[in-house]
Tab-separated table of C-alpha atoms in Angstrom:
chain	number	residue	atom	x	y	z
A	61	MET	CA	11.484	16.112	-28.857
A	62	HIS	CA	9.472	17.994	-26.388
A	63	LEU	CA	6.738	15.980	-24.955
A	64	ASN	CA	3.390	17.674	-24.119
A	65	ILE	CA	3.559	16.263	-20.780
A	66	PRO	CA	0.976	18.875	-19.387
A	67	SER	CA	-1.770	16.898	-20.853
A	68	LEU	CA	-0.682	13.632	-19.612
A	69	PRO	CA	-3.226	12.314	-16.924
A	70	GLY	CA	-0.970	11.693	-14.290
A	71	VAL	CA	0.891	14.865	-14.184
A	72	ARG	CA	1.090	16.723	-10.698
A	73	THR	CA	1.924	19.880	-9.741
A	74	ARG	CA	5.387	19.422	-8.991
A	75	ASP	CA	5.642	18.419	-12.683
A	76	LEU	CA	4.138	21.471	-13.834
A	77	ALA	CA	6.047	23.606	-11.321
A	78	ILE	CA	9.520	21.863	-12.643
A	79	LEU	CA	8.476	22.331	-16.158
A	80	SER	CA	7.651	26.192	-15.843
A	81	THR	CA	10.916	26.525	-13.969
A	82	LEU	CA	12.286	25.020	-16.794
A	83	ASN	CA	11.307	27.227	-19.251
A	84	ASN	CA	11.996	30.549	-17.124
A	85	THR	CA	15.514	29.008	-17.452
A	86	ILE	CA	15.289	28.672	-21.047
A	87	GLY	CA	14.094	32.006	-21.492
A	88	THR	CA	17.158	33.402	-18.929
A	89	CYS	CA	19.626	31.594	-20.760
A	90	ASN	CA	18.384	32.735	-23.939
A	91	GLU	CA	18.109	36.193	-23.278
A	92	GLN	CA	21.821	36.408	-21.637
A	93	LEU	CA	23.552	34.486	-24.216
A	94	GLN	CA	22.243	37.654	-26.607
A	95	GLY	CA	24.275	39.680	-24.145
A	96	TYR	CA	27.543	37.236	-24.228
A	97	PHE	CA	26.765	37.831	-20.529
A	98	PHE	CA	28.346	33.339	-19.927
A	99	GLY	CA	28.400	34.085	-16.423
A	100	ASN	CA	24.819	34.576	-15.865
A	101	VAL	CA	24.004	31.841	-18.174
A	102	ALA	CA	26.320	29.260	-16.513
A	103	ASN	CA	24.296	30.778	-13.026
A	104	ALA	CA	21.195	30.277	-14.091
A	105	LEU	CA	22.153	26.677	-15.047
A	106	HIS	CA	23.625	26.067	-11.893
A	107	TYR	CA	20.654	27.203	-9.572
A	108	PHE	CA	18.326	25.290	-11.737
A	109	PHE	CA	19.965	21.692	-11.968
A	110	LEU	CA	21.297	21.721	-8.007
A	111	TYR	CA	18.492	23.906	-5.984
A	112	ASP	CA	15.211	23.320	-8.312
A	113	LEU	CA	15.701	19.631	-10.302
A	114	CYS	CA	18.121	17.629	-7.466
A	115	ASP	CA	17.138	19.447	-4.464
A	116	VAL	CA	13.501	19.419	-4.217
A	117	TYR	CA	11.931	17.713	-8.017
A	118	LEU	CA	14.168	14.184	-7.732
A	119	GLU	CA	13.654	14.247	-3.755
A	120	LEU	CA	9.906	14.468	-4.431
A	121	ILE	CA	9.546	11.825	-7.333
A	122	LYS	CA	11.624	9.347	-5.420
A	123	PRO	CA	8.552	7.179	-4.142
A	124	VAL	CA	6.970	7.313	-7.554
A	125	ILE	CA	9.740	6.109	-9.653
A	126	SER	CA	10.349	3.620	-6.872
A	127	ILE	CA	6.997	1.576	-7.929
A	128	LYS	CA	7.525	-1.872	-9.626
A	129	GLU	CA	5.396	-3.575	-12.060
A	130	SER	CA	5.057	-6.151	-9.306
A	131	ASP	CA	3.868	-3.764	-6.683
A	132	ASN	CA	0.585	-4.297	-8.559
A	133	CYS	CA	-0.112	-0.834	-8.019
A	134	SER	CA	-3.366	1.142	-9.116
A	135	THR	CA	-3.538	2.910	-12.829
A	136	GLU	CA	-3.419	6.358	-11.330
A	137	ALA	CA	0.318	5.382	-9.566
A	138	LYS	CA	1.284	4.348	-13.209
A	139	ASP	CA	0.205	7.259	-14.560
A	140	MET	CA	2.048	9.199	-11.934
A	141	GLN	CA	5.063	7.427	-12.639
A	142	TYR	CA	5.240	8.250	-16.256
A	143	ALA	CA	4.451	11.574	-16.134
A	144	ALA	CA	7.644	12.022	-13.538
A	145	GLN	CA	9.702	9.552	-15.855
A	146	CYS	CA	8.506	12.100	-18.672
A	147	THR	CA	9.059	15.255	-17.021
A	148	LEU	CA	12.542	14.379	-15.486
A	149	TYR	CA	13.785	12.853	-19.126
A	150	THR	CA	12.517	16.227	-20.470
A	151	CYS	CA	14.645	18.289	-17.747
A	152	LEU	CA	17.817	16.791	-18.375
A	153	GLU	CA	17.675	16.662	-22.413
A	154	GLN	CA	16.829	20.475	-22.345
A	155	PHE	CA	19.356	20.973	-19.510
A	156	LEU	CA	22.101	19.147	-21.772
A	157	ARG	CA	21.458	21.262	-24.422
A	158	LEU	CA	21.338	24.710	-22.753
A	159	ALA	CA	24.740	23.887	-21.378
A	160	HIS	CA	26.665	22.764	-24.444
A	161	PRO	CA	27.400	26.234	-25.432
A	162	LEU	CA	29.509	26.363	-21.942
A	163	MET	CA	30.521	22.351	-21.674
A	164	PRO	CA	30.599	20.762	-25.078
A	165	PHE	CA	32.601	17.728	-24.394
A	166	VAL	CA	30.779	16.597	-21.194
A	167	THR	CA	27.423	17.214	-22.489
A	168	GLU	CA	27.778	15.799	-25.832
A	169	GLU	CA	28.834	12.589	-24.207
A	170	LEU	CA	25.913	12.584	-21.458
A	171	TRP	CA	23.608	13.633	-24.291
A	172	GLN	CA	24.366	10.439	-26.257
A	173	ARG	CA	23.846	8.282	-23.326
A	174	LEU	CA	20.101	9.365	-22.616
A	175	PRO	CA	18.013	5.908	-22.847
A	176	ASN	CA	15.822	5.930	-26.109
A	177	ARG	CA	17.278	9.067	-27.134
A	178	THR	CA	17.382	7.748	-30.654
A	179	ALA	CA	13.602	6.986	-30.770
A	180	LEU	CA	12.708	10.528	-29.967
A	181	THR	CA	14.813	12.046	-32.329
A	182	SER	CA	17.023	11.695	-35.424
A	183	VAL	CA	19.492	14.372	-34.759
A	184	PRO	CA	22.526	12.436	-34.584
A	185	SER	CA	24.614	15.129	-32.041
A	186	ILE	CA	23.880	17.633	-29.490
A	187	MET	CA	26.191	19.567	-31.452
A	188	VAL	CA	23.324	20.501	-34.222
A	189	ALA	CA	20.013	19.724	-31.856
A	190	ASN	CA	18.499	23.064	-31.685
A	191	TYR	CA	18.798	25.231	-28.700
A	192	PRO	CA	15.956	24.865	-26.661
A	193	GLN	CA	13.206	27.675	-26.734
A	194	LYS	CA	10.543	28.893	-24.640
A	195	VAL	CA	7.226	26.212	-24.617
A	196	SER	CA	4.078	28.538	-24.310
A	197	ALA	CA	2.552	25.106	-22.729
A	198	TRP	CA	4.736	24.754	-20.048
A	199	GLU	CA	3.975	28.048	-18.283
A	200	ASN	CA	2.320	28.056	-15.449
A	201	THR	CA	2.127	30.472	-12.947
A	202	ALA	CA	-0.510	28.646	-10.563
A	203	ALA	CA	1.857	25.992	-10.571
A	204	LEU	CA	4.678	27.836	-9.380
A	205	THR	CA	2.930	29.640	-6.703
A	206	ASP	CA	1.803	26.423	-5.089
A	207	MET	CA	5.055	24.860	-4.945
A	208	GLU	CA	6.367	27.699	-3.246
A	209	VAL	CA	3.389	27.283	-0.648
A	210	LEU	CA	4.357	23.809	-0.159
A	211	LYS	CA	8.205	24.660	0.538
A	212	SER	CA	7.550	27.263	2.590
A	213	CYS	CA	5.195	24.451	4.844
A	214	ILE	CA	8.213	22.188	4.341
A	215	HIS	CA	11.053	24.610	5.530
A	216	SER	CA	8.635	25.061	8.990
A	217	ALA	CA	8.029	21.575	9.414
A	218	ARG	CA	11.956	21.267	9.273
A	219	SER	CA	12.134	23.902	11.403
A	220	LEU	CA	9.608	22.633	13.592
A	221	ARG	CA	11.133	18.794	13.911
A	222	THR	CA	14.513	21.001	14.780
A	223	GLU	CA	12.965	23.264	17.407
A	224	TYR	CA	11.295	20.210	19.224
A	225	LYS	CA	14.189	17.450	18.839
A	226	ILE	CA	11.840	14.803	16.785
A	227	PRO	CA	14.088	12.406	15.309
A	228	ASN	CA	14.230	11.820	11.423
A	229	HIS	CA	12.590	8.403	11.753
A	230	VAL	CA	9.394	9.497	13.356
A	231	LYS	CA	6.540	10.702	11.218
A	232	PRO	CA	4.615	12.735	13.124
A	233	ASP	CA	1.189	14.222	12.063
A	234	PHE	CA	0.783	17.871	10.538
A	235	TYR	CA	-1.822	20.399	10.390
A	236	PHE	CA	-2.401	23.719	8.240
A	237	ARG	CA	-5.144	26.336	8.690
A	238	THR	CA	-6.083	28.867	6.256
A	239	GLU	CA	-8.623	30.921	4.669
A	240	HIS	CA	-7.438	31.253	1.143
A	241	ALA	CA	-9.171	28.541	-0.978
A	242	ALA	CA	-6.277	28.378	-3.295
A	243	THR	CA	-3.891	27.962	-0.834
A	244	LYS	CA	-5.777	25.030	0.759
A	245	ASP	CA	-6.590	23.264	-2.325
A	246	GLY	CA	-2.807	24.040	-3.309
A	247	LEU	CA	-1.549	22.011	-0.070
A	248	SER	CA	-4.228	19.427	-0.260
A	249	ALA	CA	-3.328	18.446	-3.483
A	250	GLN	CA	0.323	18.516	-2.486
A	251	GLN	CA	0.079	16.376	0.858
A	252	GLY	CA	1.669	13.430	-0.158
A	253	ASP	CA	4.683	15.673	-1.087
A	254	PHE	CA	4.517	17.213	1.868
A	255	CYS	CA	4.961	14.074	3.395
A	256	THR	CA	8.057	12.796	1.670
A	257	LEU	CA	10.040	15.855	2.427
A	258	ALA	CA	8.912	17.041	5.946
A	259	LYS	CA	9.204	12.950	6.737
A	260	ALA	CA	5.083	13.152	7.893
A	261	ASN	CA	2.559	10.840	8.933
A	262	MET	CA	-0.057	13.391	7.210
A	263	LEU	CA	-0.974	16.739	6.538
A	264	LYS	CA	-4.740	17.651	6.923
A	265	HIS	CA	-6.576	21.136	6.727
A	266	LEU	CA	-8.027	22.553	9.753
A	267	ALA	CA	-11.006	25.104	9.549
A	268	ALA	CA	-10.866	28.322	11.550
A	269	THR	CA	-13.622	27.539	13.592
A	270	GLU	CA	-12.263	23.908	13.927
A	271	GLU	CA	-10.054	23.292	17.202
A	272	ASN	CA	-6.632	21.778	17.465
A	273	PRO	CA	-6.644	18.220	17.621
A	274	ASN	CA	-5.014	18.235	20.806
A	275	LYS	CA	-3.546	20.125	23.555
A	276	ASN	CA	0.650	18.676	22.027
A	277	VAL	CA	-0.139	20.601	19.329
A	278	CYS	CA	2.388	23.275	18.383
A	279	VAL	CA	1.972	26.269	15.731
A	280	LYS	CA	4.287	27.929	13.343
A	281	VAL	CA	3.044	30.647	11.844
A	282	ILE	CA	4.609	30.798	8.294
A	283	ASN	CA	2.545	34.428	7.249
A	284	ASP	CA	-0.506	35.978	7.939
A	285	ASN	CA	-2.516	33.499	5.818
A	286	LEU	CA	-0.869	30.513	6.378
A	287	SER	CA	-0.209	28.031	9.739
A	288	LEU	CA	1.660	24.989	10.273
A	289	LEU	CA	1.043	22.515	13.181
A	290	VAL	CA	2.412	19.746	14.221
A	291	ASP	CA	1.055	16.855	16.780
A	292	LEU	CA	4.133	16.087	19.491
A	293	THR	CA	1.613	13.585	21.219
A	294	GLY	CA	3.959	10.575	22.571
A	295	LEU	CA	7.114	12.208	21.031
A	296	ILE	CA	8.450	14.358	23.492
A	297	ASN	CA	9.216	14.084	27.121
A	298	ILE	CA	7.923	17.434	28.162
A	299	ASP	CA	9.902	17.503	31.309
A	300	LEU	CA	13.324	16.811	29.719
A	301	GLU	CA	12.918	19.313	27.012
A	302	LEU	CA	11.394	22.143	29.834
A	303	SER	CA	14.892	21.098	31.833
A	304	ARG	CA	16.698	21.547	28.657
A	305	LEU	CA	15.311	24.915	28.024
A	306	ASN	CA	15.879	26.180	31.391
A	307	LYS	CA	19.694	25.283	30.885
A	308	GLU	CA	19.667	27.094	27.503
A	309	LYS	CA	17.783	30.121	29.709
A	310	ALA	CA	20.294	30.095	32.109
A	311	ARG	CA	22.962	30.203	29.412
A	312	LEU	CA	21.920	33.221	27.329
A	313	GLU	CA	20.631	35.820	29.895
A	314	PRO	CA	24.454	36.100	31.829
A	315	ILE	CA	25.506	36.959	27.866
A	316	ILE	CA	22.880	39.172	27.166
A	317	GLU	CA	23.323	41.314	30.340
A	318	THR	CA	27.101	41.186	29.763
A	319	TYR	CA	26.609	42.835	26.002
A	320	LYS	CA	24.358	45.302	27.607
A	321	ARG	CA	26.428	46.140	30.044
A	322	LYS	CA	29.286	46.738	27.579
A	323	MET	CA	27.271	48.844	25.034
A	324	SER	CA	26.027	50.914	28.420
A	325	ILE	CA	29.245	52.478	29.332
A	326	PRO	CA	29.702	56.317	29.396
A	327	ASP	CA	30.582	57.561	25.583
A	328	TYR	CA	30.459	53.941	24.369
A	329	GLU	CA	29.680	55.222	20.827
A	330	ASN	CA	33.033	57.565	20.995
A	331	LYS	CA	35.065	55.245	23.186
A	332	VAL	CA	34.696	51.697	21.015
A	333	PRO	CA	35.604	51.160	17.447
A	334	LYS	CA	32.525	50.987	15.296
A	335	ALA	CA	33.844	47.266	14.423
A	336	VAL	CA	33.356	46.117	17.737
A	337	GLN	CA	30.236	48.276	18.233
A	338	THR	CA	28.773	46.330	15.268
A	339	LEU	CA	29.921	42.942	16.790
A	340	ASN	CA	28.435	43.532	19.862
A	341	THR	CA	25.008	44.494	18.511
A	342	GLU	CA	24.943	41.651	16.022
A	343	LYS	CA	25.873	38.953	19.013
A	344	LEU	CA	23.484	40.954	21.318
A	345	SER	CA	20.902	40.661	18.716
A	346	SER	CA	21.493	37.239	18.335
A	347	ALA	CA	21.730	35.900	22.069
A	348	GLU	CA	18.289	37.793	22.380
A	349	ASN	CA	16.055	36.010	19.482
A	350	GLU	CA	17.597	32.740	21.036
A	351	LEU	CA	16.090	33.624	24.150
A	352	THR	CA	13.212	34.944	22.355
A	353	THR	CA	12.747	31.299	20.794
A	354	THR	CA	13.410	29.583	23.899
A	355	LEU	CA	10.846	31.474	26.144
A	356	GLU	CA	8.151	30.495	23.546
A	357	ALA	CA	9.382	26.938	23.106
A	358	MET	CA	9.069	26.821	27.147
A	359	THR	CA	5.406	28.334	27.001
A	360	ASN	CA	4.192	26.310	24.442
A	361	PHE	CA	5.650	23.410	26.888
A	362	GLU	CA	4.112	24.528	29.804
A	363	LYS	CA	0.565	24.896	28.109
A	364	MET	CA	1.015	20.858	27.170
A	365	ARG	CA	1.334	20.109	31.117
A	366	LEU	CA	-2.311	21.845	31.728
């Protein structure tokens, strides 16, 4: 039943990463079943199906799967589509077999409905199919690392979109800076996937010595080795954003002063219940973080006006 997907010509990092994640899930399920920890098996399957397969992989392959014969697409695009189809089919078939001991009737029904199943296996029922075992060819630590970096960039891109109120239908240009060769190559190879989930027009690498494309570029530091930049040219009204941020600043400052005043009363630690002290500390910290973010955004917008 296993397809040698990693050797297919159209395979991409997303395919290799989800197969490696599936492989890890298979290992976890086998290990936990041996100890009769059925709850851990259910949690592992739930996390894989919802957060890895559906939230990430399915979203990434939508543009590839939607390619039609009538589109006159290239051989490369057809190869990518076939690799994605094989990967998705394998993930679904393996998942159903992994979940069968916990959900026998539903998994049997769904397994019987898998397209072209009889062409791939002569096993008549999922009940007599072998329980999945790890496949060494699916192990790919590099692909998993590249996928984690990609997801960090997508998360940062969405954060930038939210922070600067960029509408969903607008596709801005994104750039990234890194001096790490593997990170550069990994993101460059996955720029199409980044554009799909970040709703971006493009993703381009900028060398350390290369200047920003223009003054309307804002930066999000992901880690000490990677930064993401977004070009806001023509996407926002700077004066309107500064006005909004000034109002936010005016709202937060009195809140911070109020909590500081409450926490500075004589014998505060003895007079005020611990639960209230904890709540005050959390609210003060939250307001201060919001103010810091607001002031940073104001600074960035002021630089754009220069």
